[in-house]
C-alpha positions as semicolon CSV with decimal commas, in nm:
position;residue;x (nm);y (nm);z (nm)
1;S;2,647;-2,029;5,628
2;R;2,545;-1,694;5,499
3;H;2,654;-1,407;5,621
4;P;2,417;-1,142;5,776
5;Y;2,315;-0,921;5,536
6;M;2,045;-0,616;5,502
7;F;1,915;-0,388;5,190
8;S;1,820;-0,032;5,230
9;C;1,704;0,202;4,960
10;G;1,621;0,562;4,959
11;L;1,544;0,884;4,747
12;D;1,903;0,901;4,639
13;K;1,808;0,635;4,373
14;Q;2,017;0,378;4,530
15;V;1,990;0,036;4,686
16;K;2,252;-0,079;4,912
17;C;2,379;-0,413;5,041
18;W;2,513;-0,394;5,415
19;D;2,721;-0,677;5,577
20;L;2,603;-0,642;5,905
21;E;2,882;-0,873;6,057
22;Y;3,145;-0,558;5,919
23;N;2,878;-0,252;5,933
24;K;2,944;-0,149;5,564
25;V;2,802;-0,132;5,239
26;I;2,953;-0,435;5,007
27;R;2,719;-0,363;4,713
28;H;2,528;-0,093;4,530
29;Y;2,274;-0,105;4,271
30;H;2,189;0,128;4,032
31;G;1,910;0,179;3,790
32;H;1,630;0,373;3,909
33;L;1,557;0,732;3,769
34;S;1,432;0,824;4,101
35;G;1,364;0,781;4,464
36;I;1,293;0,400;4,550
37;Y;1,035;0,306;4,827
38;A;1,001;-0,062;4,803
39;M;1,200;-0,389;4,794
40;D;1,126;-0,742;4,866
41;L;1,373;-1,044;4,858
42;H;1,278;-1,334;4,670
43;P;1,241;-1,577;4,979
44;N;1,434;-1,907;4,767
45;L;1,614;-1,702;4,471
46;D;1,923;-1,464;4,504
47;I;1,664;-1,222;4,347
48;L;1,595;-0,879;4,457
49;F;1,285;-0,650;4,345
50;T;1,253;-0,259;4,391
51;G;1,017;-0,031;4,294
52;G;1,011;0,343;4,338
53;R;0,914;0,697;4,188
54;D;1,011;0,617;3,856
55;S;0,716;0,399;3,817
56;T;0,896;0,076;3,758
57;C;0,958;-0,257;3,951
58;R;1,326;-0,361;3,873
59;V;1,456;-0,706;3,918
60;W;1,820;-0,768;4,021
61;D;2,067;-1,067;4,053
62;M;2,196;-1,000;4,416
63;R;2,513;-1,222;4,325
64;T;2,624;-1,003;4,018
65;K;2,435;-0,688;4,081
66;A;2,274;-0,710;3,714
67;Q;1,974;-0,574;3,656
68;I;1,769;-0,865;3,511
69;H;1,445;-0,708;3,405
70;V;1,272;-0,336;3,436
71;L;0,900;-0,417;3,489
72;T;0,674;-0,127;3,356
73;G;0,274;-0,031;3,328
74;H;0,256;0,195;3,642
75;D;0,165;0,533;3,577
76;N;0,263;0,631;3,924
77;T;0,505;0,496;4,195
78;V;0,549;0,163;4,292
79;C;0,545;0,170;4,679
80;S;0,466;-0,187;4,768
81;I;0,627;-0,538;4,615
82;L;0,543;-0,881;4,779
83;T;0,720;-1,184;4,659
84;Q;0,646;-1,555;4,733
85;G;0,816;-1,869;4,710
86;S;0,567;-2,130;4,649
87;D;0,490;-1,969;4,289
88;P;0,732;-1,793;4,117
89;Q;0,528;-1,433;4,056
90;V;0,581;-1,079;4,178
91;I;0,275;-0,885;4,295
92;K;0,330;-0,493;4,251
C-alpha cells in the first residue's frame, strides 16, 4: 500500500512532498524561477504538474524528482492546472 503523501507549493519557488505518517518533508522539487501557484497529480501515473509566476507548467517524475518537461507559451502566471486519467493531456 502507498504511504499517505501530500504536496505543497508556494512563493518560495519550491514544491515539497510531505510524508503524513511522519509529518516531515521527504522530497523537494526545484526548477521554477518564481512563485508556484498551481499543481496537480496525474491520477494514473507518478507525474506531478506545477505552474507559477514564471509562466511555465513543469512536469515532474515523482519517483526520481526529475523535471521531465517545461511547457511554455503563456504570457503570464499559470494559476490553474488540470490533468485527467482517461486521456493523457494537460490543460493549463
